[in-house]
PDB file of C-alpha atoms in Angstrom:
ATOM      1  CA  UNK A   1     -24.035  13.830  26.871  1.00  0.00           C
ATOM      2  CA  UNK A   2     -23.669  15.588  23.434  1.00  0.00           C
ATOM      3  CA  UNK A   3     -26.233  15.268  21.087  1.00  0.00           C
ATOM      4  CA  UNK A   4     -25.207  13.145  17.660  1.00  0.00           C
ATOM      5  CA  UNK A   5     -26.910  13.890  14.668  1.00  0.00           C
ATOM      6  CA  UNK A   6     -27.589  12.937  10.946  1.00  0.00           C
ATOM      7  CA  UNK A   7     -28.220  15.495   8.490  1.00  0.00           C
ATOM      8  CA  UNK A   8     -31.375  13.260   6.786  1.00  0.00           C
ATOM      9  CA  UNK A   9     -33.293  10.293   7.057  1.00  0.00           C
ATOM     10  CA  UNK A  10     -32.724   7.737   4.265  1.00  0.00           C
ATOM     11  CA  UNK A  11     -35.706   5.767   5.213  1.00  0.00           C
ATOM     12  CA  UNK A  12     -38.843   6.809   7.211  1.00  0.00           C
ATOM     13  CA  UNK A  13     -40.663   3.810   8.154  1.00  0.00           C
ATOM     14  CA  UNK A  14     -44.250   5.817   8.304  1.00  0.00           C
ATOM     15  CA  UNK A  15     -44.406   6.375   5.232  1.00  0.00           C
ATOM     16  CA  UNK A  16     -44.055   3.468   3.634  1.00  0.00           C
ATOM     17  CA  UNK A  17     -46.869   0.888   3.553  1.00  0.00           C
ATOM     18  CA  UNK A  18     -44.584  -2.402   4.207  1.00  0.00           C
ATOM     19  CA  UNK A  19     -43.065  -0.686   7.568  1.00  0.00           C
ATOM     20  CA  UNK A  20     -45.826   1.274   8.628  1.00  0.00           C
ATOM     21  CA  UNK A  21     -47.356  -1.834  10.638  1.00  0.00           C
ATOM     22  CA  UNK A  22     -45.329  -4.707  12.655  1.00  0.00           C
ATOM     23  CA  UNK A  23     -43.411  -6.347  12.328  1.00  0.00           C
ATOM     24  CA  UNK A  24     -43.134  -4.388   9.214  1.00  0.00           C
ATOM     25  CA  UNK A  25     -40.454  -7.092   7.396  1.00  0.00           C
ATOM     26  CA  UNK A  26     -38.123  -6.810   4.199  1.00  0.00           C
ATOM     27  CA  UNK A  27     -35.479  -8.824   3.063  1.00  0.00           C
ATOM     28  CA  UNK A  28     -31.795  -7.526   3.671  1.00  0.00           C
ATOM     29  CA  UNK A  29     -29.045  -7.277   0.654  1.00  0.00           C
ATOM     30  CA  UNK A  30     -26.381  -8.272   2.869  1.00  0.00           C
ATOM     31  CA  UNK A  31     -23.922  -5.659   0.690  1.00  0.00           C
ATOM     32  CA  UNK A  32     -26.107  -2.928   2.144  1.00  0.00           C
ATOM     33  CA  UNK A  33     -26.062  -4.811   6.133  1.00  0.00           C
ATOM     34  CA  UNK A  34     -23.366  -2.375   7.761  1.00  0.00           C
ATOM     35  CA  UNK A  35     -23.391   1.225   7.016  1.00  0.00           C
ATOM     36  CA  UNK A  36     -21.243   4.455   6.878  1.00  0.00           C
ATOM     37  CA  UNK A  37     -23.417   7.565   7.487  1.00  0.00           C
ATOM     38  CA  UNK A  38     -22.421  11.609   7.919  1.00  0.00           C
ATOM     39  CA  UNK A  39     -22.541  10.684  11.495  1.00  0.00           C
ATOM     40  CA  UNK A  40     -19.927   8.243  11.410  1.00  0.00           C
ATOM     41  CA  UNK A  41     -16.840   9.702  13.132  1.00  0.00           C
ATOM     42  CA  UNK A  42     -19.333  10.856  16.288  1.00  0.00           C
ATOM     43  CA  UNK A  43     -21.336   7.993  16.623  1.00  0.00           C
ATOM     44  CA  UNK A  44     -17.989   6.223  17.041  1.00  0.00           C
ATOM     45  CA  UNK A  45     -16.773   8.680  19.408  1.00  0.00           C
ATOM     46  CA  UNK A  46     -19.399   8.232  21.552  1.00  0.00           C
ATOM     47  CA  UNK A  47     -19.333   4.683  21.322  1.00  0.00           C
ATOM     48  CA  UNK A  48     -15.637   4.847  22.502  1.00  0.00           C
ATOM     49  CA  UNK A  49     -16.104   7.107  25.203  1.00  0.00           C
ATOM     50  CA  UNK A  50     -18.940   4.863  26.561  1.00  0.00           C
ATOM     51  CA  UNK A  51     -17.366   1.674  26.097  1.00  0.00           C
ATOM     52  CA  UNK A  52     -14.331   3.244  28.478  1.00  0.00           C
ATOM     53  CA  UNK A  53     -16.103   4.514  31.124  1.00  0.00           C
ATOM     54  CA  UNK A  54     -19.223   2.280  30.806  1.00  0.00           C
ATOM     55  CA  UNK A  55     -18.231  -0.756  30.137  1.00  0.00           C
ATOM     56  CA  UNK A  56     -20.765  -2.717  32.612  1.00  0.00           C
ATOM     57  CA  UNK A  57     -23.928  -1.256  31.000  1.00  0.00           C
ATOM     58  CA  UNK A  58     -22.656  -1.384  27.097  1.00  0.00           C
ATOM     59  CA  UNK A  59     -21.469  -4.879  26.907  1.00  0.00           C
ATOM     60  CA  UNK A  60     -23.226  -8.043  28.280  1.00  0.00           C
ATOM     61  CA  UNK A  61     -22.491 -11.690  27.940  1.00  0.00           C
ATOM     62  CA  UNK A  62     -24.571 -14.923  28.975  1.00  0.00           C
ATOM     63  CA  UNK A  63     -22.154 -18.255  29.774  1.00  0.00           C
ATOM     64  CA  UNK A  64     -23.393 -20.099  27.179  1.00  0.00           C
ATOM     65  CA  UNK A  65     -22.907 -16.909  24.181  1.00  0.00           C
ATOM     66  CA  UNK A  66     -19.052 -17.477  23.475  1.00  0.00           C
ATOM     67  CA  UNK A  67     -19.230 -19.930  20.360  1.00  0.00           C
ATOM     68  CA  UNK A  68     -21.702 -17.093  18.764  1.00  0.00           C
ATOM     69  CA  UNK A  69     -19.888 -14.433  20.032  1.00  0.00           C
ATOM     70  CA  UNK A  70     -16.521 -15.722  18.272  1.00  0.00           C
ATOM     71  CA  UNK A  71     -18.428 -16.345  15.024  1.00  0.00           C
ATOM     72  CA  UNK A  72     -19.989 -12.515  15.171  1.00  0.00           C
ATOM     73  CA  UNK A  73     -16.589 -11.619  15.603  1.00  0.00           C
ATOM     74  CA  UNK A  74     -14.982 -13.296  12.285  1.00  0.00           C
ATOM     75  CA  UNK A  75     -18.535 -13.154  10.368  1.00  0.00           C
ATOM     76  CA  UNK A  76     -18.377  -8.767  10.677  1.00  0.00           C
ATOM     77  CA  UNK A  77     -14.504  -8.641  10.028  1.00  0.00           C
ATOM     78  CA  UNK A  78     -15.054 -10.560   7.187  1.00  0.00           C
ATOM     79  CA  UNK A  79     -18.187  -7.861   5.752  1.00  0.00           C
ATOM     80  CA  UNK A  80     -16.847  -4.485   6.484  1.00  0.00           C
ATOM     81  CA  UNK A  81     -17.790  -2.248   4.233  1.00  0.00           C
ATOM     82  CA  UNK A  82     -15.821  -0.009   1.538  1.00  0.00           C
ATOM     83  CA  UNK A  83     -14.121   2.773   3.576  1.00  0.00           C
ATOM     84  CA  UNK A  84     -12.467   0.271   5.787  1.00  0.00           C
ATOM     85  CA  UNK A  85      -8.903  -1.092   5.496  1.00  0.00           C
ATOM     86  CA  UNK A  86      -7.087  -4.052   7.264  1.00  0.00           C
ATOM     87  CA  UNK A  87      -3.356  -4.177   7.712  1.00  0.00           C
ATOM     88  CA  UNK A  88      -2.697  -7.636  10.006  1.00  0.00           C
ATOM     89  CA  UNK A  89      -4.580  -6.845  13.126  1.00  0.00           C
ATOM     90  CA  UNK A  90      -4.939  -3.703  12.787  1.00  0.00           C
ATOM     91  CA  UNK A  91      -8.285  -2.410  10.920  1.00  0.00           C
ATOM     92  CA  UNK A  92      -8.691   1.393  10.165  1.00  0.00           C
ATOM     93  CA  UNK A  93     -12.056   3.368   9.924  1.00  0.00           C
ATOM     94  CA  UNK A  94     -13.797   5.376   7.526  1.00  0.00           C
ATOM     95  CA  UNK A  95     -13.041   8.448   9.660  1.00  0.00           C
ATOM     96  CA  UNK A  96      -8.980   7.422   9.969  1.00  0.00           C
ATOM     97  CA  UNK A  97      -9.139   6.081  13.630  1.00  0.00           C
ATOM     98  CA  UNK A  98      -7.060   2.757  13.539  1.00  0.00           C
ATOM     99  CA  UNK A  99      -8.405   0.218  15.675  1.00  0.00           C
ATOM    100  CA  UNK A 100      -5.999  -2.752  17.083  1.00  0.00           C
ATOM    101  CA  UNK A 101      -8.057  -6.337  17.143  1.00  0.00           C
ATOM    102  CA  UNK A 102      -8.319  -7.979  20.316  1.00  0.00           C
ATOM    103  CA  UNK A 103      -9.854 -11.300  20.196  1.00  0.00           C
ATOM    104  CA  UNK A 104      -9.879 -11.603  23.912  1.00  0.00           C
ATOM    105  CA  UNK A 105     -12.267  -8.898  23.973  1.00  0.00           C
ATOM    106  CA  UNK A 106     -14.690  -9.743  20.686  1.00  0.00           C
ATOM    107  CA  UNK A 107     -17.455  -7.759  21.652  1.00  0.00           C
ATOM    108  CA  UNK A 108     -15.250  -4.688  22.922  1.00  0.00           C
ATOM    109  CA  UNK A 109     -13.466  -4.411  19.629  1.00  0.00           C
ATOM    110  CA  UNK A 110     -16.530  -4.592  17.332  1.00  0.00           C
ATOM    111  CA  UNK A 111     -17.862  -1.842  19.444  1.00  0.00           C
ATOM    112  CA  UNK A 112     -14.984   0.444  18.127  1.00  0.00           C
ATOM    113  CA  UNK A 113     -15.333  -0.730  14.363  1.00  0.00           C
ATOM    114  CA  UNK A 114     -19.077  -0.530  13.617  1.00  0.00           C
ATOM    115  CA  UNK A 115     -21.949   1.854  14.434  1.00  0.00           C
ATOM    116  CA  UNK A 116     -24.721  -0.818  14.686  1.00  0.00           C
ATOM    117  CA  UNK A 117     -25.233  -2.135  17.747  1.00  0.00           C
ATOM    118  CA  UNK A 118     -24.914  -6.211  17.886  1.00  0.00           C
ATOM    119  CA  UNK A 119     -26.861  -8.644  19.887  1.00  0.00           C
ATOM    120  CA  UNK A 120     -27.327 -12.071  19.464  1.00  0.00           C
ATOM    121  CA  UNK A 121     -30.318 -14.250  20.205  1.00  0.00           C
ATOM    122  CA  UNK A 122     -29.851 -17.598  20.873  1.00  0.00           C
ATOM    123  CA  UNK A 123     -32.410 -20.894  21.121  1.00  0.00           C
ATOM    124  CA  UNK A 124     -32.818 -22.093  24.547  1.00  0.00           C
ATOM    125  CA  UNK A 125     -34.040 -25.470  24.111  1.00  0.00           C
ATOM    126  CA  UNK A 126     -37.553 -24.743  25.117  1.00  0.00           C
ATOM    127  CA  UNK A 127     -38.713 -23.213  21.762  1.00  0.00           C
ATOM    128  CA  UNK A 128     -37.440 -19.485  22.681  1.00  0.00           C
ATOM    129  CA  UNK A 129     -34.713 -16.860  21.835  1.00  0.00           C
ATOM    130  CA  UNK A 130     -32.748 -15.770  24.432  1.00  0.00           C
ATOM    131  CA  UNK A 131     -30.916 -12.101  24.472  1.00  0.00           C
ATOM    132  CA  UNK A 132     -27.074 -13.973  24.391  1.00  0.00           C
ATOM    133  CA  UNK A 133     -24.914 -11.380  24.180  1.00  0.00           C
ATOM    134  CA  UNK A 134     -24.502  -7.547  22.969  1.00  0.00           C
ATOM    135  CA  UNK A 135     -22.508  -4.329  22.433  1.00  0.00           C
ATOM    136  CA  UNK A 136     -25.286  -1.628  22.862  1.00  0.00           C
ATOM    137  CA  UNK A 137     -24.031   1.553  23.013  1.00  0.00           C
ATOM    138  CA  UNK A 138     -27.672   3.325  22.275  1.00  0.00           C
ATOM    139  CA  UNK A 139     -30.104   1.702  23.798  1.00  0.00           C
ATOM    140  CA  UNK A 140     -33.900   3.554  23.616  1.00  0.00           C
ATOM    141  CA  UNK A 141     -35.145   3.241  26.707  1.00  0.00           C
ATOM    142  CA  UNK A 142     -33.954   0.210  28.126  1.00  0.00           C
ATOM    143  CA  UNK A 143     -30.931  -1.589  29.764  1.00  0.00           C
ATOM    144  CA  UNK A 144     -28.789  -4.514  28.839  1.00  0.00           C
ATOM    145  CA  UNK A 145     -28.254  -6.222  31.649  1.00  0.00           C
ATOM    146  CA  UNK A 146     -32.020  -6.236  32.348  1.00  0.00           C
ATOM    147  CA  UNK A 147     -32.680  -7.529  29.621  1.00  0.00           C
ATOM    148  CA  UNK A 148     -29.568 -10.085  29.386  1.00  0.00           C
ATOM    149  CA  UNK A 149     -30.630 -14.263  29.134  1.00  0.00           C
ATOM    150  CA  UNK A 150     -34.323 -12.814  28.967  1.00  0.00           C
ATOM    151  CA  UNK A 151     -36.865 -14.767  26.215  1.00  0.00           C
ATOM    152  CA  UNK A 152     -37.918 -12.067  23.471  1.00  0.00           C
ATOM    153  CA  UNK A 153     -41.292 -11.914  25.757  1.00  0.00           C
ATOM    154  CA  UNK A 154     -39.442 -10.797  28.626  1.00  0.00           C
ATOM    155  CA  UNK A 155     -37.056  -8.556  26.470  1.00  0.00           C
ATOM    156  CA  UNK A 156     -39.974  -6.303  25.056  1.00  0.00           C
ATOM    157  CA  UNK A 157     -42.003  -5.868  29.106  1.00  0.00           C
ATOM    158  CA  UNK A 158     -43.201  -3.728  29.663  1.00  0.00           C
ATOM    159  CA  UNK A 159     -44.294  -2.198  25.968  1.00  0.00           C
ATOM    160  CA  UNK A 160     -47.049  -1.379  25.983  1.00  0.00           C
ATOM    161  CA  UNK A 161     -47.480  -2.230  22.171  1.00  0.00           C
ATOM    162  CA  UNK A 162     -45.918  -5.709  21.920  1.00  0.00           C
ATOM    163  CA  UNK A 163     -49.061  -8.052  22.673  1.00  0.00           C
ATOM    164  CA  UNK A 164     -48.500 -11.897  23.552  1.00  0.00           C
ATOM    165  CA  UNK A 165     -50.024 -12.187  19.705  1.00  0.00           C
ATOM    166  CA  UNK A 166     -47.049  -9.857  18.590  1.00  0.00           C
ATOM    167  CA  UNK A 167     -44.656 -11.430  20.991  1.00  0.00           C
ATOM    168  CA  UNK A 168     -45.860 -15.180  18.964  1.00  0.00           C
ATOM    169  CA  UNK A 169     -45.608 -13.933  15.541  1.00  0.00           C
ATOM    170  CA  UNK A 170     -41.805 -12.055  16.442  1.00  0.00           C
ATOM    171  CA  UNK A 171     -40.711 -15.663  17.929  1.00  0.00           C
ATOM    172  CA  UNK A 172     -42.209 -17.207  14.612  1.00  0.00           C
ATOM    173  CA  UNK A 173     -40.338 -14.375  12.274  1.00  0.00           C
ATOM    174  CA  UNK A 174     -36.709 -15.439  14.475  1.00  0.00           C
ATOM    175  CA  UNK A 175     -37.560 -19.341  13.912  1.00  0.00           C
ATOM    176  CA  UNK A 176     -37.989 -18.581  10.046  1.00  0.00           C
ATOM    177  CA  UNK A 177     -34.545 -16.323   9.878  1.00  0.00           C
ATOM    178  CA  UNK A 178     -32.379 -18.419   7.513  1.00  0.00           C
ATOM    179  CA  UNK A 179     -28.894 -18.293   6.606  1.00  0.00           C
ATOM    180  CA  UNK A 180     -29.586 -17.242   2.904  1.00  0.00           C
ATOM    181  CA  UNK A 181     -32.746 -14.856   3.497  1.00  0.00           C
ATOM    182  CA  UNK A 182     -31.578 -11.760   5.780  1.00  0.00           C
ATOM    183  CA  UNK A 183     -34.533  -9.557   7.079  1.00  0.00           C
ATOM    184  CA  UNK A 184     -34.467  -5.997   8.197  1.00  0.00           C
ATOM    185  CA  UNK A 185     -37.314  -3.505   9.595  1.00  0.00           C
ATOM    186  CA  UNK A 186     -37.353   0.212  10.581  1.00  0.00           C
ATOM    187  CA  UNK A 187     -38.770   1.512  13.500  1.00  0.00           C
ATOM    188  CA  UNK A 188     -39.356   5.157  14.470  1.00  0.00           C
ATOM    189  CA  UNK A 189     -40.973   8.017  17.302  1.00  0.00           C
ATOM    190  CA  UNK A 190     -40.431  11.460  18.599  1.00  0.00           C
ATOM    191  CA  UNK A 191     -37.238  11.863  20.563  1.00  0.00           C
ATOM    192  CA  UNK A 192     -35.866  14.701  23.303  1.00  0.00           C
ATOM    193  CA  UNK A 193     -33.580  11.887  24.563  1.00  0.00           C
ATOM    194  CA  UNK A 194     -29.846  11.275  23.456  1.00  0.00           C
ATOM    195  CA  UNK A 195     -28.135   8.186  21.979  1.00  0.00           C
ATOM    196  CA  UNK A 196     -26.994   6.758  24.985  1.00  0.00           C
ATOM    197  CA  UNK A 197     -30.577   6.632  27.016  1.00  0.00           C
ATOM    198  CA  UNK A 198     -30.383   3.534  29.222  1.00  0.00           C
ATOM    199  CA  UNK A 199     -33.852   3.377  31.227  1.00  0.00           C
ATOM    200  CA  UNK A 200     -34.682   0.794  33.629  1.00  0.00           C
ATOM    201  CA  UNK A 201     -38.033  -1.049  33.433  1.00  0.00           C
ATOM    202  CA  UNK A 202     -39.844   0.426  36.367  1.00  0.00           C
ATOM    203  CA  UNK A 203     -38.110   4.134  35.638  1.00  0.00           C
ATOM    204  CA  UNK A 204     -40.848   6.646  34.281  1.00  0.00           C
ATOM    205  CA  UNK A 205     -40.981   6.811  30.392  1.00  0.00           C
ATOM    206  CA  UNK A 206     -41.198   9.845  28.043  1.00  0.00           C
ATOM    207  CA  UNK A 207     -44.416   9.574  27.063  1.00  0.00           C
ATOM    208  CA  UNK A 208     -45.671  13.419  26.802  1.00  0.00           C
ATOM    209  CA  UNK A 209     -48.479  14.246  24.623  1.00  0.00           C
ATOM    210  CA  UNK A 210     -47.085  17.916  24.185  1.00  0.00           C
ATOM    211  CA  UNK A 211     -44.203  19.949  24.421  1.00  0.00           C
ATOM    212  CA  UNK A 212     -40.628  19.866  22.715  1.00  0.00           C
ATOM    213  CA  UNK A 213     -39.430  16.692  20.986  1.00  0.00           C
ATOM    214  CA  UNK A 214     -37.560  18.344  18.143  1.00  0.00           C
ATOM    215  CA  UNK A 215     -36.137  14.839  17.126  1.00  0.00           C
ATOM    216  CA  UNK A 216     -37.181  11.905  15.259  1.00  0.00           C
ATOM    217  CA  UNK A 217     -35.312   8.786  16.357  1.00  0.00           C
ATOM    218  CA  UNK A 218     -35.648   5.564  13.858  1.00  0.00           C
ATOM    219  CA  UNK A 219     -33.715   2.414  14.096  1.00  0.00           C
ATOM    220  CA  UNK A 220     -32.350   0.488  11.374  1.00  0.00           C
ATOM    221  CA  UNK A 221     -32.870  -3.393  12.937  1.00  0.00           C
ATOM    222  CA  UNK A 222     -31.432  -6.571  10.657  1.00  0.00           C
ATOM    223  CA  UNK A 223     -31.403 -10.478  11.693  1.00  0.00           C
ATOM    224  CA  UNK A 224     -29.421 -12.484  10.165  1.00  0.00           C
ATOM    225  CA  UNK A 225     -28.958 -16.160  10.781  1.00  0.00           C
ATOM    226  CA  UNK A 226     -25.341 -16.938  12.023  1.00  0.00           C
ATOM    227  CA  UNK A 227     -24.408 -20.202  10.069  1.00  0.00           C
ATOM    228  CA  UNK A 228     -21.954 -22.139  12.373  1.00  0.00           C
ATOM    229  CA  UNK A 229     -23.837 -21.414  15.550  1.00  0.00           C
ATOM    230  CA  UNK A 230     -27.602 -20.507  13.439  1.00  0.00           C
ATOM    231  CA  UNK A 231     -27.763 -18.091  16.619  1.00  0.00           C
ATOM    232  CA  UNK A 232     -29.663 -14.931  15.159  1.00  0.00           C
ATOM    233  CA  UNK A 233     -27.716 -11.625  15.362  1.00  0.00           C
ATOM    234  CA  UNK A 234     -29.801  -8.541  15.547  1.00  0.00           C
ATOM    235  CA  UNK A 235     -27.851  -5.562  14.275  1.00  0.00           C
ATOM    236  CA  UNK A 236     -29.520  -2.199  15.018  1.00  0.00           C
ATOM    237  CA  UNK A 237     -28.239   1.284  13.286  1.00  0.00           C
ATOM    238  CA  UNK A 238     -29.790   4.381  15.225  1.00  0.00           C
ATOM    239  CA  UNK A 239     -30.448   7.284  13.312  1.00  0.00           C
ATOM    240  CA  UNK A 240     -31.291  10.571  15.348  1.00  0.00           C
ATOM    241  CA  UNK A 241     -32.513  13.471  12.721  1.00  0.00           C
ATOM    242  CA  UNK A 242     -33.370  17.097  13.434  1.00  0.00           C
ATOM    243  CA  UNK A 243     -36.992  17.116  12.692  1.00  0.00           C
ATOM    244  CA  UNK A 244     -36.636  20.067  10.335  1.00  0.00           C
ATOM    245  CA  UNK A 245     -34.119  17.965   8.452  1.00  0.00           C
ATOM    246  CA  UNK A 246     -36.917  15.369   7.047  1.00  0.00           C
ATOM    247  CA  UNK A 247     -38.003  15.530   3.530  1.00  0.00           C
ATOM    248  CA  UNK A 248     -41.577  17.070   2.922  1.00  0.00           C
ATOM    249  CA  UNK A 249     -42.710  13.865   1.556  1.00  0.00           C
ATOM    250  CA  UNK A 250     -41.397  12.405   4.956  1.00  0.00           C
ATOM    251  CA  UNK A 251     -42.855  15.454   6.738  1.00  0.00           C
ATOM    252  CA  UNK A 252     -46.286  15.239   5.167  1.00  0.00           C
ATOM    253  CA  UNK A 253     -46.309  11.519   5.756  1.00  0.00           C
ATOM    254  CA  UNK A 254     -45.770  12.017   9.886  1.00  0.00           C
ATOM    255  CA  UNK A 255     -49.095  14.292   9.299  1.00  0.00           C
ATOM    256  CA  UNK A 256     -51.080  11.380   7.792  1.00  0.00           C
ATOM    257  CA  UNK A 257     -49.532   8.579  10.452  1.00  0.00           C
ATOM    258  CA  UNK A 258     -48.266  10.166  13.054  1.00  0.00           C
ATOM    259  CA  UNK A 259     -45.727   8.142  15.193  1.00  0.00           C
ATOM    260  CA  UNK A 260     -45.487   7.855  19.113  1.00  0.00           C
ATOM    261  CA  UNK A 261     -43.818  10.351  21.456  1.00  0.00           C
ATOM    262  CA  UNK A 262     -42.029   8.172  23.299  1.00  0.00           C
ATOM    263  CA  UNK A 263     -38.500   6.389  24.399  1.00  0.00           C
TER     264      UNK A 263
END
């Protein structure tokens, strides 16, 4: 699969103090929520080509998701961002690709429009979020479908990082997500892996100590409280940067805390 790059980093978690630990939380100006980057018109490329020939392992829906699903659907048409034009149903992109709305197929269509990544979490009755529903087209080292009706405990096994105490405090932080107080985080490690790099659970990891990982791979994760359903939706905007292309602030700052070599 071709690789899909941006030219720079516009925020490296490392080196700034509020991101550098977890959960690492900000608020979110919700004018700033969906972005248009240099990579634009092949991120969306990709995400086309996988959402035709992979539709199984891209898009996932639980039974009980469709209420949230058809709010995410209205709640992103309504916030696209400058660059984007709507003529009936008929929405054209930044990059000039016209994309036909199909409400049958929510998730589908909002897979063409956006670069994030959408899931929703959803309360289960029992005091957990459960993975609902998502379009994820660039998944780091996981896969939907395993992941799919899981509590955020389950969704994060087997990381090695994310402790029961973690696990508490990230169930706490999606409890405390309100309507009017968007959050967002950045996350970030060495990468030799492409956009599209589905692993399953027991499948061996990246985790070399040495050798080649020219690439730094950072995610740009938001939750925002949905306010019909109050399911949370958990955007995620990957950014995949040359390593020579980071700042020498951001350079020197990966020298002082390094990050993990890992998917």
């Amino acid at each position: 699969m071709e690789r899909v790059l941006q030219k720079s980093l516009p925020f490296a978690p490392w080196a700034d103090a509020r991101t550098r630990r977890l959960p690492g939380i900000l608020p979110l100006d919700m004018g700033d929520w969906l972005r248009v980057d240099d990579a634009f018109a092949a991120q969306m490329a990709l995400r086309e080509r996988l959402l035709a020939e992979r539709p199984d392992e891209v898009l996932g829906e639980t039974a009980q998701s469709a209420p949230a699903v058809a709010e995410l659907y209205d709640f992103v048409l309504d916030r696209l961002p400058d660059g984007f034009s709507r003529d009936g149903d008929a929405v054209t992109r930044p990059d000039g690709v016209t994309v036909v709305l199909d409400p049958e197929r929510k998730l589908w269509t909002l897979g063409h429009l956006v670069q994030e990544d959408l899931c929703l979490m959803e309360e289960d009755g029992a005091g957990e979020h459960l993975l609902s529903a998502a379009v994820l087209c660039f998944p780091a080292g996981w896969t939907l479908h395993e992941k799919l009706g899981r509590a955020m405990m389950r969704i994060h096994v087997p990381v090695a990082k994310y402790t029961e105490d973690v696990g508490k405090r990230v169930q706490r932080l999606m409890d405390a997500v309100r309507e009017e107080n968007p959050l967002w985080r950045a996350n970030a490690h060495h990468s030799r892996a492409p956009l599209f790099n589905p692993l399953r659970e027991d499948a061996a990891k990246d985790t070399v100590e040495q050798g080649e990982m020219p690439f730094i791979r950072s995610e740009r994760q938001c939750l925002i409280r949905l306010p019909k359903t109050r399911a949370v939706l958990f955007s995620i905007h990957t950014y995949l940067v040359d390593r020579k292309d980071l700042t020498p602030d951001q350079e020197a700052g990966l020298l002082e805390f390094p990050i993990h070599r890992a998917e």
